[in-house]
mmCIF file of C-alpha atoms in Angstrom:
data_model
loop_
_atom_site.group_PDB
_atom_site.id
_atom_site.type_symbol
_atom_site.label_atom_id
_atom_site.label_comp_id
_atom_site.label_asym_id
_atom_site.label_seq_id
_atom_site.Cartn_x
_atom_site.Cartn_y
_atom_site.Cartn_z
ATOM 1 C CA MET A 1086 -9.535 -27.518 -48.698
ATOM 2 C CA TRP A 1087 -13.067 -26.185 -48.399
ATOM 3 C CA LEU A 1088 -13.933 -23.257 -50.575
ATOM 4 C CA ILE A 1089 -16.845 -21.083 -49.550
ATOM 5 C CA PRO A 1090 -18.588 -19.236 -52.377
ATOM 6 C CA LYS A 1091 -18.369 -15.475 -52.154
ATOM 7 C CA SER A 1092 -22.141 -15.010 -51.846
ATOM 8 C CA LEU A 1093 -22.327 -17.505 -48.978
ATOM 9 C CA ALA A 1094 -19.474 -15.775 -47.180
ATOM 10 C CA GLN A 1095 -21.281 -12.457 -47.554
ATOM 11 C CA ALA A 1096 -24.443 -14.032 -46.176
ATOM 12 C CA PHE A 1097 -22.569 -15.229 -43.092
ATOM 13 C CA THR A 1098 -21.213 -11.738 -42.464
ATOM 14 C CA ARG A 1099 -24.747 -10.333 -42.717
ATOM 15 C CA VAL A 1100 -26.123 -12.964 -40.336
ATOM 16 C CA SER A 1101 -23.539 -12.137 -37.701
ATOM 17 C CA GLU A 1102 -24.183 -8.418 -38.196
ATOM 18 C CA HIS A 1103 -27.932 -8.855 -37.706
ATOM 19 C CA TYR A 1104 -27.366 -11.189 -34.750
ATOM 20 C CA LEU A 1105 -25.215 -8.628 -32.962
ATOM 21 C CA ASN A 1106 -27.631 -5.850 -33.871
ATOM 22 C CA GLY A 1107 -30.530 -7.824 -32.396
ATOM 23 C CA LEU A 1108 -28.622 -8.505 -29.191
ATOM 24 C CA ALA A 1109 -27.744 -4.833 -28.863
ATOM 25 C CA GLU A 1110 -31.379 -3.856 -29.389
ATOM 26 C CA ALA A 1111 -32.554 -6.321 -26.741
ATOM 27 C CA PHE A 1112 -30.024 -5.153 -24.164
ATOM 28 C CA THR A 1113 -30.830 -1.527 -24.954
ATOM 29 C CA GLY A 1114 -34.519 -2.188 -24.325
ATOM 30 C CA ILE A 1115 -33.773 -3.928 -21.046
ATOM 31 C CA GLY A 1116 -31.473 -1.135 -19.920
ATOM 32 C CA GLN A 1117 -33.950 1.546 -20.910
ATOM 33 C CA THR A 1118 -36.776 -0.144 -19.007
ATOM 34 C CA GLU A 1119 -34.569 -0.593 -15.929
ATOM 35 C CA PHE A 1120 -33.592 3.074 -16.117
ATOM 36 C CA TYR A 1121 -37.242 4.125 -16.239
ATOM 37 C CA TYR A 1122 -38.105 1.884 -13.278
ATOM 38 C CA SER A 1123 -35.224 3.277 -11.227
ATOM 39 C CA GLU A 1124 -35.989 6.944 -11.979
ATOM 40 C CA ILE A 1125 -39.793 6.941 -11.854
ATOM 41 C CA PRO A 1126 -41.538 6.464 -8.477
ATOM 42 C CA LYS A 1127 -43.061 3.036 -7.781
ATOM 43 C CA SER A 1128 -46.598 4.432 -7.950
ATOM 44 C CA MET A 1129 -45.956 5.406 -11.576
ATOM 45 C CA SER A 1130 -44.207 2.210 -12.689
ATOM 46 C CA SER A 1131 -46.760 1.479 -15.421
ATOM 47 C CA ILE A 1132 -45.728 4.729 -17.090
ATOM 48 C CA ALA A 1133 -42.224 3.292 -17.522
ATOM 49 C CA ALA A 1134 -43.542 0.486 -19.706
ATOM 50 C CA SER A 1135 -45.694 2.974 -21.605
ATOM 51 C CA LEU A 1136 -42.710 5.240 -22.261
ATOM 52 C CA PHE A 1137 -40.733 2.325 -23.656
ATOM 53 C CA GLY A 1138 -43.613 1.350 -25.943
ATOM 54 C CA LEU A 1139 -44.093 4.959 -27.007
ATOM 55 C CA GLY A 1140 -40.409 5.248 -27.875
ATOM 56 C CA MET A 1141 -40.549 2.086 -29.974
ATOM 57 C CA ALA A 1142 -43.698 3.278 -31.753
ATOM 58 C CA MET A 1143 -42.151 6.642 -32.558
ATOM 59 C CA ALA A 1144 -38.990 4.973 -33.856
ATOM 60 C CA ASN A 1145 -41.089 2.730 -36.104
ATOM 61 C CA MET A 1146 -42.997 5.745 -37.445
ATOM 62 C CA VAL A 1147 -39.754 7.565 -38.264
ATOM 63 C CA THR A 1148 -38.455 4.455 -40.026
ATOM 64 C CA LEU A 1149 -41.684 4.152 -42.008
ATOM 65 C CA CYS A 1150 -41.508 7.796 -43.102
ATOM 66 C CA GLN A 1151 -37.868 7.403 -44.100
ATOM 67 C CA SER A 1152 -38.501 4.286 -46.154
ATOM 68 C CA ARG A 1153 -41.523 5.832 -47.905
ATOM 69 C CA MET A 1154 -39.538 8.955 -48.755
ATOM 70 C CA ALA A 1155 -36.703 6.807 -50.104
ATOM 71 C CA GLU A 1156 -39.138 4.842 -52.281
ATOM 72 C CA PHE A 1157 -40.795 8.051 -53.481
ATOM 73 C CA THR A 1158 -37.560 9.814 -54.384
ATOM 74 C CA GLU A 1159 -36.054 6.798 -56.189
ATOM 75 C CA GLN A 1160 -38.828 6.753 -58.788
ATOM 76 C CA PRO A 1161 -38.254 8.813 -61.923
ATOM 77 C CA PHE A 1162 -40.305 11.980 -62.226
ATOM 78 C CA ARG A 1163 -43.428 11.601 -64.308
ATOM 79 C CA PRO A 1164 -45.769 14.596 -64.542
ATOM 80 C CA ARG A 1165 -49.367 13.814 -63.731
ATOM 81 C CA GLU A 1166 -51.861 13.847 -66.525
ATOM 82 C CA LYS A 1167 -54.511 16.523 -66.551
ATOM 83 C CA LEU A 1168 -57.319 15.783 -64.154
ATOM 84 C CA ILE A 1169 -59.996 17.331 -66.355
ATOM 85 C CA GLU A 1170 -60.513 15.569 -69.642
ATOM 86 C CA LYS A 1171 -61.712 17.505 -72.661
#
C-alpha cells in the first residue's frame, strides 16, 4: 500500500486548486472580452480590448495595495526616532 506524506497530499490539493482557479480566470477573461465585443459597436472594437486591460490593471493595483497594507499592519509598532538630533 502506498502512503502519501501529509505535506505532499496538501501540495496536490493546492495544485488542483490553483489549476481550477487559473482555468476559471482564463474563461472569465474570454467571456468578458466576448461580451465587450458583442455590446460595443464594431467601429469601437479596440476599446473592448482596452477595457479588459484596464480592468486587469485596476485589479492588480487593488491586490498590490491590499498586500502592502497586510505587510504594514503585520509588523509590530515601533515609534520613529526623533528626526532632529541634539
